[in-house]
Each structure stands twice: as C-alpha cells, then as structure tokens.
mmCIF file of C-alpha atoms in Angstrom:
data_model
loop_
_atom_site.group_PDB
_atom_site.id
_atom_site.type_symbol
_atom_site.label_atom_id
_atom_site.label_comp_id
_atom_site.label_asym_id
_atom_site.label_seq_id
_atom_site.Cartn_x
_atom_site.Cartn_y
_atom_site.Cartn_z
ATOM 1 C CA MET T 1 0.000 0.000 0.000
ATOM 2 C CA VAL T 2 1.083 3.575 -0.610
ATOM 3 C CA ASP T 3 -0.110 6.640 1.277
ATOM 4 C CA VAL T 4 -0.928 9.553 -0.983
ATOM 5 C CA THR T 5 -2.018 13.072 -0.212
ATOM 6 C CA MET T 6 -3.043 15.379 -3.009
ATOM 7 C CA LYS T 7 -5.344 18.269 -3.661
ATOM 8 C CA VAL T 8 -8.292 17.362 -5.895
ATOM 9 C CA ASN T 9 -10.444 20.239 -7.114
ATOM 10 C CA GLY T 10 -9.136 22.351 -4.239
ATOM 11 C CA LYS T 11 -9.802 19.786 -1.528
ATOM 12 C CA THR T 12 -6.967 17.950 0.211
ATOM 13 C CA VAL T 13 -7.437 14.172 0.250
ATOM 14 C CA THR T 14 -5.317 11.467 1.863
ATOM 15 C CA LYS T 15 -5.764 7.786 1.049
ATOM 16 C CA SER T 16 -3.872 4.570 1.458
ATOM 17 C CA VAL T 17 -4.065 2.771 -1.889
ATOM 18 C CA LYS T 18 -2.504 -0.208 -3.634
ATOM 19 C CA GLY T 19 0.695 0.511 -5.528
ATOM 20 C CA ASN T 20 -0.786 -0.316 -8.915
ATOM 21 C CA MET T 21 -3.850 1.914 -8.562
ATOM 22 C CA LEU T 22 -4.302 4.169 -11.590
ATOM 23 C CA MET T 23 -5.540 7.736 -11.248
ATOM 24 C CA THR T 24 -8.753 6.793 -13.078
ATOM 25 C CA GLU T 25 -9.501 4.198 -10.416
ATOM 26 C CA PHE T 26 -8.440 6.529 -7.605
ATOM 27 C CA LEU T 27 -10.780 9.279 -8.778
ATOM 28 C CA ARG T 28 -13.718 7.060 -9.658
ATOM 29 C CA GLU T 29 -13.584 4.384 -6.944
ATOM 30 C CA GLU T 30 -11.884 6.094 -4.008
ATOM 31 C CA LEU T 31 -13.243 9.624 -4.431
ATOM 32 C CA ARG T 32 -16.414 8.743 -6.360
ATOM 33 C CA LEU T 33 -15.618 11.410 -8.925
ATOM 34 C CA THR T 34 -17.053 9.542 -11.903
ATOM 35 C CA GLY T 35 -16.846 12.402 -14.375
ATOM 36 C CA THR T 36 -13.404 11.196 -15.458
ATOM 37 C CA HIS T 37 -14.313 8.459 -17.914
ATOM 38 C CA VAL T 38 -12.479 5.285 -18.857
ATOM 39 C CA GLY T 39 -12.909 4.716 -22.574
ATOM 40 C CA CYS T 40 -10.037 2.726 -23.998
ATOM 41 C CA ASP T 41 -7.813 2.376 -20.918
ATOM 42 C CA THR T 42 -4.884 2.400 -23.348
ATOM 43 C CA SER T 43 -4.031 6.110 -23.416
ATOM 44 C CA GLN T 44 -5.584 6.698 -26.824
ATOM 45 C CA CYS T 45 -9.139 8.010 -26.459
ATOM 46 C CA GLY T 46 -8.605 10.869 -23.999
ATOM 47 C CA ALA T 47 -11.916 10.454 -22.104
ATOM 48 C CA CYS T 48 -9.864 10.372 -18.885
ATOM 49 C CA VAL T 49 -7.913 13.614 -19.359
ATOM 50 C CA ILE T 50 -7.390 15.525 -16.105
ATOM 51 C CA HIS T 51 -4.999 18.281 -15.090
ATOM 52 C CA VAL T 52 -2.097 17.538 -12.767
ATOM 53 C CA ASN T 53 -0.281 20.667 -11.638
ATOM 54 C CA GLY T 54 -1.932 22.456 -14.541
ATOM 55 C CA ASN T 55 -0.855 19.968 -17.236
ATOM 56 C CA ALA T 56 -3.317 17.814 -19.174
ATOM 57 C CA VAL T 57 -2.540 14.122 -18.657
ATOM 58 C CA LYS T 58 -4.322 10.836 -19.251
ATOM 59 C CA ALA T 59 -5.443 9.536 -15.875
ATOM 60 C CA CYS T 60 -5.566 5.941 -17.163
ATOM 61 C CA THR T 61 -1.819 6.034 -17.723
ATOM 62 C CA MET T 62 -0.647 7.471 -14.432
ATOM 63 C CA PHE T 63 -0.499 5.891 -10.991
ATOM 64 C CA ALA T 64 -2.222 7.547 -8.048
ATOM 65 C CA GLY T 65 1.137 7.423 -6.259
ATOM 66 C CA GLU T 66 2.564 9.757 -8.915
ATOM 67 C CA CYS T 67 0.156 12.473 -7.857
ATOM 68 C CA ALA T 68 1.485 12.701 -4.295
ATOM 69 C CA GLY T 69 1.643 16.386 -3.417
ATOM 70 C CA ALA T 70 0.052 17.423 -6.704
ATOM 71 C CA GLU T 71 -2.843 19.726 -7.491
ATOM 72 C CA VAL T 72 -5.355 17.752 -9.515
ATOM 73 C CA THR T 73 -8.324 19.161 -11.402
ATOM 74 C CA THR T 74 -11.055 16.967 -12.857
ATOM 75 C CA ILE T 75 -14.176 17.811 -14.835
ATOM 76 C CA GLU T 76 -16.012 18.146 -11.508
ATOM 77 C CA GLY T 77 -13.759 21.097 -10.711
ATOM 78 C CA MET T 78 -14.452 22.994 -13.926
ATOM 79 C CA ALA T 79 -17.803 24.664 -13.230
ATOM 80 C CA ASN T 80 -17.946 28.244 -11.944
ATOM 81 C CA LYS T 81 -18.072 28.747 -8.175
ATOM 82 C CA ASP T 82 -21.841 29.267 -8.266
ATOM 83 C CA GLY T 83 -22.296 25.909 -9.996
ATOM 84 C CA SER T 84 -23.041 27.339 -13.434
ATOM 85 C CA LEU T 85 -21.194 25.968 -16.451
ATOM 86 C CA ASN T 86 -17.853 27.611 -17.212
ATOM 87 C CA VAL T 87 -17.259 29.277 -20.535
ATOM 88 C CA ILE T 88 -15.958 26.119 -22.253
ATOM 89 C CA GLN T 89 -18.723 23.889 -20.890
ATOM 90 C CA GLN T 90 -21.353 26.458 -21.867
ATOM 91 C CA ALA T 91 -19.898 26.684 -25.366
ATOM 92 C CA PHE T 92 -20.114 22.888 -25.734
ATOM 93 C CA GLN T 93 -23.806 23.120 -24.852
ATOM 94 C CA ASP T 94 -24.489 26.144 -27.055
ATOM 95 C CA HIS T 95 -22.788 24.627 -30.101
ATOM 96 C CA HIS T 96 -23.948 21.041 -29.598
ATOM 97 C CA GLY T 97 -20.375 19.904 -29.036
ATOM 98 C CA LEU T 98 -21.566 16.552 -27.746
ATOM 99 C CA GLN T 99 -24.033 13.830 -28.543
ATOM 100 C CA CYS T 100 -23.637 10.859 -26.199
ATOM 101 C CA GLY T 101 -21.330 12.885 -23.952
ATOM 102 C CA PHE T 102 -18.886 10.113 -23.129
ATOM 103 C CA CYS T 103 -15.835 11.920 -24.467
ATOM 104 C CA THR T 104 -16.948 15.339 -23.233
ATOM 105 C CA PRO T 105 -15.104 15.448 -19.889
ATOM 106 C CA GLY T 106 -11.812 14.735 -21.645
ATOM 107 C CA MET T 107 -12.634 17.153 -24.458
ATOM 108 C CA VAL T 108 -13.362 19.950 -21.992
ATOM 109 C CA MET T 109 -10.183 19.256 -20.013
ATOM 110 C CA SER T 110 -8.059 19.213 -23.174
ATOM 111 C CA ALA T 111 -9.775 22.338 -24.511
ATOM 112 C CA SER T 112 -9.084 24.108 -21.238
ATOM 113 C CA ALA T 113 -5.386 23.154 -21.402
ATOM 114 C CA LEU T 114 -5.209 24.336 -25.013
ATOM 115 C CA LEU T 115 -6.767 27.731 -24.291
ATOM 116 C CA LYS T 116 -4.410 28.286 -21.377
ATOM 117 C CA GLU T 117 -1.455 27.672 -23.712
ATOM 118 C CA ASN T 118 -2.930 29.339 -26.773
ATOM 119 C CA PRO T 119 -5.874 31.684 -25.985
ATOM 120 C CA LYS T 120 -6.867 32.236 -29.641
ATOM 121 C CA PRO T 121 -6.171 28.965 -31.471
ATOM 122 C CA SER T 122 -6.994 28.551 -35.138
ATOM 123 C CA GLU T 123 -9.285 25.783 -36.300
ATOM 124 C CA ALA T 124 -6.246 23.783 -37.448
ATOM 125 C CA GLU T 125 -4.505 24.260 -34.099
ATOM 126 C CA ILE T 126 -7.595 23.052 -32.249
ATOM 127 C CA ARG T 127 -7.871 19.951 -34.412
ATOM 128 C CA HIS T 128 -4.165 19.213 -33.972
ATOM 129 C CA TYR T 129 -4.302 19.672 -30.201
ATOM 130 C CA LEU T 130 -7.249 17.309 -29.910
ATOM 131 C CA GLU T 131 -5.429 14.453 -31.650
ATOM 132 C CA GLY T 132 -5.404 12.521 -28.377
ATOM 133 C CA ASN T 133 -9.160 12.877 -27.789
ATOM 134 C CA ILE T 134 -11.508 10.645 -29.716
ATOM 135 C CA CYS T 135 -15.236 11.336 -30.252
ATOM 136 C CA ARG T 136 -17.348 8.748 -32.059
ATOM 137 C CA CYS T 137 -20.499 10.905 -32.399
ATOM 138 C CA THR T 138 -19.894 14.447 -33.534
ATOM 139 C CA GLY T 139 -17.308 14.226 -36.258
ATOM 140 C CA TYR T 140 -15.484 16.856 -34.168
ATOM 141 C CA HIS T 141 -17.120 19.669 -36.082
ATOM 142 C CA ASN T 142 -19.166 21.117 -33.253
ATOM 143 C CA ILE T 143 -16.442 20.466 -30.716
ATOM 144 C CA VAL T 144 -14.070 22.626 -32.747
ATOM 145 C CA LYS T 145 -16.808 25.241 -33.044
ATOM 146 C CA ALA T 146 -17.413 25.207 -29.302
ATOM 147 C CA ILE T 147 -13.733 25.721 -28.543
ATOM 148 C CA LEU T 148 -13.491 28.561 -31.069
ATOM 149 C CA ALA T 149 -16.533 30.158 -29.439
ATOM 150 C CA ALA T 150 -15.131 29.643 -25.942
ATOM 151 C CA SER T 151 -12.005 31.510 -27.018
ATOM 152 C CA GLY T 152 -14.157 34.432 -28.116
ATOM 153 C CA GLN T 153 -13.670 33.857 -31.832
ATOM 154 C CA ASP T 154 -16.150 33.958 -34.663
ATOM 155 C CA VAL T 155 -17.519 30.539 -35.566
ATOM 156 C CA SER T 156 -19.548 31.567 -38.597
ATOM 157 C CA ALA T 157 -16.646 30.664 -40.901
ATOM 158 C CA ILE T 158 -17.031 27.000 -39.928
ATOM 159 C CA ALA T 159 -19.682 25.425 -42.090
ATOM 160 C CA ALA T 160 -22.822 24.232 -40.330
ATOM 161 C CA GLU T 161 -22.990 20.474 -39.972
ATOM 162 C CA MET V 1 -1.914 -5.544 -13.800
ATOM 163 C CA TYR V 2 -0.071 -7.738 -11.355
ATOM 164 C CA SER V 3 0.394 -6.158 -7.954
ATOM 165 C CA PHE V 4 3.663 -4.494 -6.979
ATOM 166 C CA ASP V 5 5.006 -2.096 -4.406
ATOM 167 C CA PHE V 6 5.212 1.502 -5.519
ATOM 168 C CA VAL V 7 7.899 3.811 -4.209
ATOM 169 C CA ARG V 8 8.613 7.388 -5.183
ATOM 170 C CA PRO V 9 12.006 8.493 -3.840
ATOM 171 C CA ALA V 10 12.932 12.182 -3.763
ATOM 172 C CA THR V 11 16.641 11.739 -4.499
ATOM 173 C CA LEU V 12 18.749 9.862 -7.029
ATOM 174 C CA ASP V 13 20.629 7.975 -4.270
ATOM 175 C CA GLU V 14 17.381 6.673 -2.818
ATOM 176 C CA ALA V 15 16.239 5.610 -6.282
ATOM 177 C CA VAL V 16 19.503 3.756 -6.949
ATOM 178 C CA ALA V 17 19.148 1.982 -3.593
ATOM 179 C CA ALA V 18 15.533 1.045 -4.315
ATOM 180 C CA LEU V 19 16.462 -0.298 -7.765
ATOM 181 C CA ALA V 20 19.037 -2.606 -6.204
ATOM 182 C CA GLY V 21 16.141 -4.574 -4.698
ATOM 183 C CA GLU V 22 14.864 -7.851 -6.103
ATOM 184 C CA GLU V 23 12.796 -7.448 -9.318
ATOM 185 C CA ALA V 24 12.758 -3.660 -9.076
ATOM 186 C CA GLN V 25 11.943 -1.621 -12.161
ATOM 187 C CA ALA V 26 12.350 2.106 -12.798
ATOM 188 C CA LEU V 27 9.309 4.114 -13.921
ATOM 189 C CA GLY V 28 9.797 7.248 -16.009
ATOM 190 C CA GLY V 29 6.642 8.860 -17.360
ATOM 191 C CA GLY V 30 5.032 5.451 -17.779
ATOM 192 C CA GLN V 31 3.586 6.081 -21.239
ATOM 193 C CA THR V 32 5.031 2.780 -22.468
ATOM 194 C CA LEU V 33 5.601 0.946 -19.201
ATOM 195 C CA ILE V 34 2.067 1.348 -17.818
ATOM 196 C CA PRO V 35 0.418 -0.133 -20.945
ATOM 197 C CA THR V 36 3.034 -2.928 -20.746
ATOM 198 C CA LEU V 37 2.105 -3.598 -17.113
ATOM 199 C CA LYS V 38 -1.585 -3.604 -18.010
ATOM 200 C CA GLN V 39 -0.929 -6.322 -20.568
ATOM 201 C CA ARG V 40 0.949 -8.286 -17.918
ATOM 202 C CA LEU V 41 4.053 -8.277 -20.067
ATOM 203 C CA ALA V 42 6.085 -7.103 -17.067
ATOM 204 C CA SER V 43 5.770 -8.080 -13.433
ATOM 205 C CA PRO V 44 8.113 -6.084 -11.214
ATOM 206 C CA ALA V 45 8.042 -6.629 -7.457
ATOM 207 C CA THR V 46 8.721 -2.945 -6.899
ATOM 208 C CA LEU V 47 8.131 -0.037 -9.211
ATOM 209 C CA VAL V 48 10.515 2.837 -8.492
ATOM 210 C CA SER V 49 9.075 6.094 -9.782
ATOM 211 C CA LEU V 50 11.686 8.637 -10.864
ATOM 212 C CA GLY V 51 8.996 11.324 -11.071
ATOM 213 C CA GLY V 52 9.688 12.780 -7.637
ATOM 214 C CA ILE V 53 13.378 13.524 -8.273
ATOM 215 C CA ALA V 54 13.656 17.226 -9.063
ATOM 216 C CA ALA V 55 17.341 16.917 -10.029
ATOM 217 C CA LEU V 56 16.409 14.842 -13.090
ATOM 218 C CA LYS V 57 14.191 17.528 -14.596
ATOM 219 C CA GLY V 58 14.961 20.528 -16.721
ATOM 220 C CA VAL V 59 16.706 21.877 -19.814
ATOM 221 C CA SER V 60 19.855 24.003 -19.744
ATOM 222 C CA SER V 61 22.433 25.127 -22.258
ATOM 223 C CA SER V 62 25.987 26.389 -22.164
ATOM 224 C CA GLY V 63 28.916 26.500 -24.584
ATOM 225 C CA GLY V 64 27.076 24.918 -27.505
ATOM 226 C CA THR V 65 25.765 21.985 -25.469
ATOM 227 C CA LEU V 66 22.133 21.450 -24.593
ATOM 228 C CA THR V 67 21.621 19.330 -21.485
ATOM 229 C CA VAL V 68 18.262 17.693 -20.912
ATOM 230 C CA GLY V 69 17.572 16.021 -17.563
ATOM 231 C CA GLY V 70 16.563 12.375 -17.865
ATOM 232 C CA GLY V 71 13.196 13.019 -16.226
ATOM 233 C CA THR V 72 12.283 15.936 -18.490
ATOM 234 C CA THR V 73 8.984 15.523 -20.318
ATOM 235 C CA HIS V 74 8.617 15.813 -24.086
ATOM 236 C CA GLY V 75 6.359 18.824 -23.505
ATOM 237 C CA THR V 76 9.060 20.625 -21.561
ATOM 238 C CA VAL V 77 11.699 19.875 -24.216
ATOM 239 C CA ALA V 78 9.329 21.117 -26.936
ATOM 240 C CA ALA V 79 8.888 24.401 -25.081
ATOM 241 C CA GLU V 80 12.288 24.996 -23.543
ATOM 242 C CA ALA V 81 14.708 23.688 -26.174
ATOM 243 C CA ALA V 82 13.049 25.578 -29.025
ATOM 244 C CA SER V 83 15.419 28.549 -29.058
ATOM 245 C CA VAL V 84 18.657 26.543 -28.700
ATOM 246 C CA TYR V 85 17.973 23.351 -30.653
ATOM 247 C CA PRO V 86 14.770 23.821 -32.667
ATOM 248 C CA ALA V 87 14.973 20.470 -34.497
ATOM 249 C CA LEU V 88 15.058 18.608 -31.184
ATOM 250 C CA ALA V 89 12.215 20.699 -29.757
ATOM 251 C CA LYS V 90 10.134 20.011 -32.847
ATOM 252 C CA LEU V 91 10.765 16.279 -32.576
ATOM 253 C CA ALA V 92 9.702 16.323 -28.914
ATOM 254 C CA GLY V 93 6.594 18.337 -29.766
ATOM 255 C CA ASN V 94 5.390 15.706 -32.216
ATOM 256 C CA ILE V 95 5.653 12.635 -30.005
ATOM 257 C CA GLY V 96 2.237 11.150 -29.158
ATOM 258 C CA ASP V 97 -0.339 13.769 -28.217
ATOM 259 C CA PRO V 98 -0.281 16.708 -25.764
ATOM 260 C CA ALA V 99 -1.332 14.658 -22.716
ATOM 261 C CA VAL V 100 1.236 11.955 -23.488
ATOM 262 C CA ARG V 101 3.941 14.629 -23.916
ATOM 263 C CA ASN V 102 3.148 15.946 -20.443
ATOM 264 C CA ARG V 103 4.095 12.576 -18.914
ATOM 265 C CA GLY V 104 6.594 10.823 -21.192
ATOM 266 C CA THR V 105 10.276 11.531 -20.533
ATOM 267 C CA ILE V 106 13.448 11.484 -22.605
ATOM 268 C CA GLY V 107 15.136 9.108 -20.164
ATOM 269 C CA GLY V 108 12.219 6.701 -20.337
ATOM 270 C CA SER V 109 12.203 6.748 -24.117
ATOM 271 C CA LEU V 110 15.939 6.109 -24.379
ATOM 272 C CA ALA V 111 15.973 3.392 -21.724
ATOM 273 C CA ASN V 112 13.167 1.599 -23.543
ATOM 274 C CA ASN V 113 14.756 2.082 -27.006
ATOM 275 C CA ASP V 114 11.628 1.249 -28.961
ATOM 276 C CA PRO V 115 12.679 0.686 -32.609
ATOM 277 C CA SER V 116 10.017 3.188 -33.714
ATOM 278 C CA ALA V 117 10.588 5.887 -31.086
ATOM 279 C CA CYS V 118 11.669 9.367 -32.185
ATOM 280 C CA TYR V 119 14.262 10.321 -29.567
ATOM 281 C CA PRO V 120 16.891 7.642 -30.351
ATOM 282 C CA SER V 121 17.376 9.172 -33.810
ATOM 283 C CA ALA V 122 18.070 12.616 -32.330
ATOM 284 C CA VAL V 123 20.555 11.236 -29.821
ATOM 285 C CA LEU V 124 22.409 9.182 -32.440
ATOM 286 C CA ALA V 125 22.435 11.860 -35.155
ATOM 287 C CA SER V 126 23.515 14.594 -32.719
ATOM 288 C CA ASN V 127 26.335 12.391 -31.379
ATOM 289 C CA ALA V 128 24.908 13.078 -27.945
ATOM 290 C CA THR V 129 26.153 11.628 -24.670
ATOM 291 C CA VAL V 130 23.875 9.652 -22.371
ATOM 292 C CA VAL V 131 24.759 10.471 -18.772
ATOM 293 C CA THR V 132 23.832 7.982 -16.069
ATOM 294 C CA ASN V 133 24.302 7.794 -12.323
ATOM 295 C CA THR V 134 27.582 5.941 -12.905
ATOM 296 C CA ARG V 135 29.083 7.025 -16.256
ATOM 297 C CA GLU V 136 28.807 8.763 -19.599
ATOM 298 C CA ILE V 137 27.932 6.701 -22.675
ATOM 299 C CA ALA V 138 28.506 7.885 -26.264
ATOM 300 C CA ALA V 139 25.446 7.548 -28.499
ATOM 301 C CA ASP V 140 27.306 5.151 -30.830
ATOM 302 C CA ASP V 141 27.847 2.768 -27.898
ATOM 303 C CA TYR V 142 24.475 3.267 -26.242
ATOM 304 C CA PHE V 143 22.013 1.762 -28.746
ATOM 305 C CA GLN V 144 22.547 -1.987 -29.016
ATOM 306 C CA GLY V 145 19.493 -3.292 -30.877
ATOM 307 C CA LEU V 146 15.794 -3.837 -30.443
ATOM 308 C CA PHE V 147 14.802 -2.591 -26.966
ATOM 309 C CA THR V 148 18.440 -3.108 -25.987
ATOM 310 C CA THR V 149 20.857 -0.500 -24.642
ATOM 311 C CA ALA V 150 24.208 -0.273 -22.866
ATOM 312 C CA LEU V 151 22.428 0.387 -19.552
ATOM 313 C CA GLU V 152 23.211 -2.023 -16.733
ATOM 314 C CA PRO V 153 20.387 -3.205 -14.448
ATOM 315 C CA GLY V 154 19.528 -0.447 -11.999
ATOM 316 C CA GLU V 155 21.391 2.238 -13.979
ATOM 317 C CA ILE V 156 19.462 5.506 -14.321
ATOM 318 C CA ILE V 157 19.727 8.047 -17.138
ATOM 319 C CA THR V 158 20.281 11.354 -15.353
ATOM 320 C CA ALA V 159 20.779 13.564 -18.423
ATOM 321 C CA VAL V 160 21.455 13.678 -22.145
ATOM 322 C CA LYS V 161 24.059 16.111 -23.467
ATOM 323 C CA PHE V 162 23.459 17.267 -27.030
ATOM 324 C CA PRO V 163 26.198 19.123 -28.918
ATOM 325 C CA VAL V 164 24.001 21.589 -30.809
ATOM 326 C CA PRO V 165 24.593 21.060 -34.554
ATOM 327 C CA GLN V 166 24.996 23.840 -37.107
ATOM 328 C CA LYS V 167 22.029 22.512 -39.051
ATOM 329 C CA ALA V 168 19.546 19.773 -38.236
ATOM 330 C CA ALA V 169 16.064 18.494 -38.987
ATOM 331 C CA TYR V 170 13.918 15.497 -38.205
ATOM 332 C CA ILE V 171 11.233 14.239 -40.551
ATOM 333 C CA LYS V 172 8.834 11.569 -39.384
ATOM 334 C CA PHE V 173 6.477 9.562 -41.551
ATOM 335 C CA GLU V 174 3.818 8.716 -39.010
ATOM 336 C CA GLN V 175 2.103 5.407 -38.584
ATOM 337 C CA PRO V 176 -1.278 7.118 -38.350
ATOM 338 C CA ALA V 177 -2.825 5.046 -35.571
ATOM 339 C CA SER V 178 0.053 5.112 -33.107
ATOM 340 C CA ARG V 179 1.887 8.239 -34.308
ATOM 341 C CA PHE V 180 5.131 6.357 -33.860
ATOM 342 C CA ALA V 181 7.552 6.668 -36.758
ATOM 343 C CA LEU V 182 6.875 4.276 -39.618
ATOM 344 C CA VAL V 183 10.212 5.750 -40.613
ATOM 345 C CA GLY V 184 11.884 8.800 -39.131
ATOM 346 C CA VAL V 185 15.152 10.388 -40.239
ATOM 347 C CA PHE V 186 17.223 12.829 -38.218
ATOM 348 C CA VAL V 187 19.973 14.671 -40.106
ATOM 349 C CA ALA V 188 22.532 16.740 -38.192
ATOM 350 C CA LYS V 189 25.440 18.713 -39.630
ATOM 351 C CA GLY V 190 28.022 19.253 -36.922
ATOM 352 C CA ALA V 191 31.655 20.350 -36.745
ATOM 353 C CA ASP V 192 32.824 16.795 -37.495
ATOM 354 C CA GLY V 193 30.588 16.150 -40.479
ATOM 355 C CA VAL V 194 27.067 14.989 -41.122
ATOM 356 C CA ARG V 195 25.276 12.235 -39.243
ATOM 357 C CA VAL V 196 22.069 10.586 -40.456
ATOM 358 C CA ALA V 197 20.102 8.450 -37.999
ATOM 359 C CA VAL V 198 17.096 6.365 -39.018
ATOM 360 C CA THR V 199 14.382 5.145 -36.655
ATOM 361 C CA GLY V 200 11.250 3.092 -37.242
ATOM 362 C CA ALA V 201 12.762 1.161 -40.099
ATOM 363 C CA SER V 202 15.127 -1.495 -38.811
ATOM 364 C CA GLU V 203 14.552 -4.699 -36.891
ATOM 365 C CA GLY V 204 17.702 -3.749 -34.989
ATOM 366 C CA GLY V 205 16.422 -0.346 -33.874
ATOM 367 C CA VAL V 206 17.911 3.047 -34.684
ATOM 368 C CA PHE V 207 20.931 3.037 -37.041
ATOM 369 C CA ARG V 208 23.181 5.384 -38.989
ATOM 370 C CA TRP V 209 22.974 5.488 -42.772
ATOM 371 C CA SER V 210 26.668 5.796 -43.503
ATOM 372 C CA GLU V 211 26.464 6.143 -47.321
ATOM 373 C CA ALA V 212 24.211 9.163 -46.925
ATOM 374 C CA GLU V 213 26.514 10.610 -44.267
ATOM 375 C CA ALA V 214 29.501 10.364 -46.619
ATOM 376 C CA ALA V 215 27.611 11.977 -49.493
ATOM 377 C CA LEU V 216 26.242 14.785 -47.328
ATOM 378 C CA SER V 217 29.545 15.482 -45.585
ATOM 379 C CA SER V 218 31.093 16.513 -48.902
ATOM 380 C CA ASN V 219 27.959 18.258 -50.226
ATOM 381 C CA PHE V 220 25.148 19.106 -47.816
ATOM 382 C CA SER V 221 22.248 19.220 -50.260
ATOM 383 C CA ALA V 222 19.342 16.961 -51.104
ATOM 384 C CA GLY V 223 20.849 16.513 -54.586
ATOM 385 C CA ALA V 224 23.901 14.819 -53.074
ATOM 386 C CA LEU V 225 21.619 11.876 -52.270
ATOM 387 C CA ASP V 226 20.524 11.313 -55.879
ATOM 388 C CA GLY V 227 21.180 7.730 -56.875
ATOM 389 C CA LEU V 228 21.650 6.550 -53.295
ATOM 390 C CA SER V 229 19.214 4.009 -51.935
ATOM 391 C CA ALA V 230 19.053 2.394 -48.535
ATOM 392 C CA SER V 231 19.226 -1.371 -48.360
ATOM 393 C CA ALA V 232 16.036 -3.217 -47.390
ATOM 394 C CA ASP V 233 18.051 -5.941 -45.630
ATOM 395 C CA GLY V 234 17.015 -6.249 -41.995
ATOM 396 C CA LEU V 235 14.258 -3.663 -42.271
ATOM 397 C CA ILE V 236 10.885 -4.148 -40.599
ATOM 398 C CA ASN V 237 8.334 -5.857 -42.817
ATOM 399 C CA ASP V 238 4.830 -5.658 -41.318
ATOM 400 C CA LEU V 239 1.237 -4.793 -42.175
ATOM 401 C CA HIS V 240 2.039 -1.084 -42.026
ATOM 402 C CA GLY V 241 4.748 -1.257 -44.662
ATOM 403 C CA SER V 242 7.083 -3.664 -46.405
ATOM 404 C CA ALA V 243 10.839 -3.595 -45.955
ATOM 405 C CA ALA V 244 11.193 -2.270 -49.500
ATOM 406 C CA TYR V 245 8.719 0.526 -48.800
ATOM 407 C CA ARG V 246 10.568 1.488 -45.638
ATOM 408 C CA ALA V 247 13.865 1.507 -47.553
ATOM 409 C CA HIS V 248 12.281 3.837 -50.096
ATOM 410 C CA LEU V 249 11.004 6.110 -47.319
ATOM 411 C CA ILE V 250 14.481 6.376 -45.810
ATOM 412 C CA GLY V 251 15.751 7.933 -49.035
ATOM 413 C CA VAL V 252 12.797 10.274 -49.413
ATOM 414 C CA LEU V 253 12.762 11.422 -45.797
ATOM 415 C CA THR V 254 16.529 11.956 -45.693
ATOM 416 C CA LYS V 255 16.222 14.314 -48.663
ATOM 417 C CA ARG V 256 13.355 16.125 -46.985
ATOM 418 C CA ALA V 257 15.306 16.421 -43.748
ATOM 419 C CA VAL V 258 18.311 17.895 -45.566
ATOM 420 C CA ALA V 259 16.034 20.372 -47.326
ATOM 421 C CA ALA V 260 14.352 21.299 -44.045
ATOM 422 C CA ALA V 261 17.690 21.735 -42.292
ATOM 423 C CA GLY V 262 18.637 24.257 -44.964
#
C-alpha cells in the first residue's frame, strides 16, 4: 500500500491505496468522482484527461502514487463557483459539441489546457491539439466550433454540420 | 496488472538503492511501461518512480551543449529547447499527443529504445552523450538493438548532453494510428561532419545510414543523395509497410530532412 495526499479540485485528500492503482480508479472508486471516464484504458481516447499541476494528462496512464503532493483538477472542478457551467462547458452546450457525452469530460479538459497555452487557437490548431481525444459521435465539427466560441472567436466561418 | 510495491524516492541515491532490490523496475513517465504492465508483459516486485526527483528535470544550455535532464517531459523539451535546438524541440513536440507529452520523458524513451521511437534518432544523429548515475555513454555505444541498450540493471539516465549542430532536422512519416515513426530520419550537420540516424525502419532499432553521411559530408544538399538508396536488408516488414517501402522512405525522408535543415 502507498499513502498519498493530493489536492483534488481544491480539496486535500489522503488515502492509502494499492501501488498499482491508476488515477482513473483513484478518482472514480476512491473519491467517487465519476466524471473522469475510462474509454479505452490504453491512453488513446482521452476520455480520462485531467490536469495535474496544470498539465493535461491521461489519468488511465498514471499511478495515483505519482500524484502525491500534486494539485489535480477533474471535470467536476471545472464549473464556476456558483455551480453554473464555465465558458468552455457552456460553449459545448451552445454549439452542440456533444451527442452521447462520453468523451466530453476529456474534451473539456483538453480544450481548457489548449486555451491556457494558446488563448486564440486557429481551427487547425484546435484539431491538432485534440489528436489525443476521440469522439465517435460528432465528427469533431461542433467540438471545434465550441472551442473557437469559448475563445471568443467567430464561428460563422465553420460550415454548419 | 499484477500487484507491486510503488515507491517514489525524492533523491537519485534513494532511487539507486531502491532499484538494487529484487525485481525492481524504474518508472519514467510510464507512457510505455504502464500499458506494458496492463498487458501483464512485465511483473516487477517494486516499481521505483523517478517522477519525484527534481534533479532529473529541466533543460539548460551552455557553450554549444544542450543538457536535458533524464526526467524531463517531451512537452518541456518542446517548449524549452526551441530557441537553442529547434529540431530537437520540434521532434519532442510531435511525439504522441499533448497529454502523453506531459508525462513521457526522454530518459524513459531512451531506456526503452523502442525501434520506432523518435528520440533515439536525435541522440544518435547529434552524437549526444547519455549520462547515467555511474558514467557517460557515447550515443554510438548506447544503442545496441531492439529494446536493448548499454544500460546495466539499476542504472538511471540522469541527463542527455546534445552538442548543438549547425544545421539539423527530423522528418517523421507517421504510422497514423500510433503516431510512432513508420520511418523517421534525423539529419545533423556538426563540426565533425554529417550524421544521419534512421528510426522506425530497422529490426535492430535506430541506425546510422553511412552512405548518406559520406555523401552529405562533402555536399550538404538533397541533390547529393541522388542515386543513393538504402538497403532493405534487416528492415521491418509488417502490415504497415514492407521492408522495400521502408527503404524507399528512408531515401525520401533523408532528402526532406536535408532540405528542411537548410
């Protein structure tokens, strides 16, 4: 067993967990934060993207023990303080950036990391950045639109789909 | 995954001590090792994370040498090496995807020595030095075949020292599903001539294409490679590409790399 203390969405948590526990399992089973999804469990689909010390990572390919002392943010920590959707989440709703919603937590976490790094990304930059996030419903079109809108850019140039 | 003990030492000495234990295995960023553990292809008794050792992280440069700590992520190299060694930064910035680049490390990639990984080509073409907790290993001695290196059990890569070349470029032909190199060619023109390192292509892992090096050392232009073709002997032949196709790509990508290096 390994004792880990980390801050998750601003709250300090301490748990004693098995050495091979992944962050996905830690969040979902230990903390009951089930917004972080497990899609492929092979680091390809991106449904499990979270932020660790501000960097987007795939929680299925990181041990809980690696997050000792870290600041972790999950999709549950993304809403505004009053519980309303943040600008990226709202843009996903406004632009129909989801259908089944399974990939959405990872998409929002990756989009948030992108906008922190590059506040006004082009359509091509958005598509390139999302190469590690897979969506089987939308064809990505409305996701790209939502991220453009969240960054305050005009989306009318993107054809309606 | 099989069960194992997980330790995360804060210093190199503690990590070396932990790795001396029975069936202990070092963990870099885990972007290859964790999937391997999930498939039960490895079963260490103790996993020794190097992620808590601050001394292994960071990029610095002085006197024409770029030093990258063994625990530095691809994302950090992409951002922090860009002004000093842009070809290396670009290579790092095209490994995997952004989330993978925030975990995967240069030391982990080199210790694993996947035959399709990007970094080995940069290390070999740059004539870099792999620094470990016990010694310094020249790139030409370090890579010893498929997933095989000069590292002894328990030895940890602490840094990689790159002599910054006058001109360099890396061109990768991506295997579209994995984004590993189907073939990747790194060309570097340094004070002692031109080195051409090829990854992704050979069953023996990264290698130098000496005929191209000789041609480019006397005339550093894509035209100098006209008429040269890489041998298909010993190249990987799989569903993604035949050995002959990979041999063809080596020639094409080397020309493109020379053109990109200017």
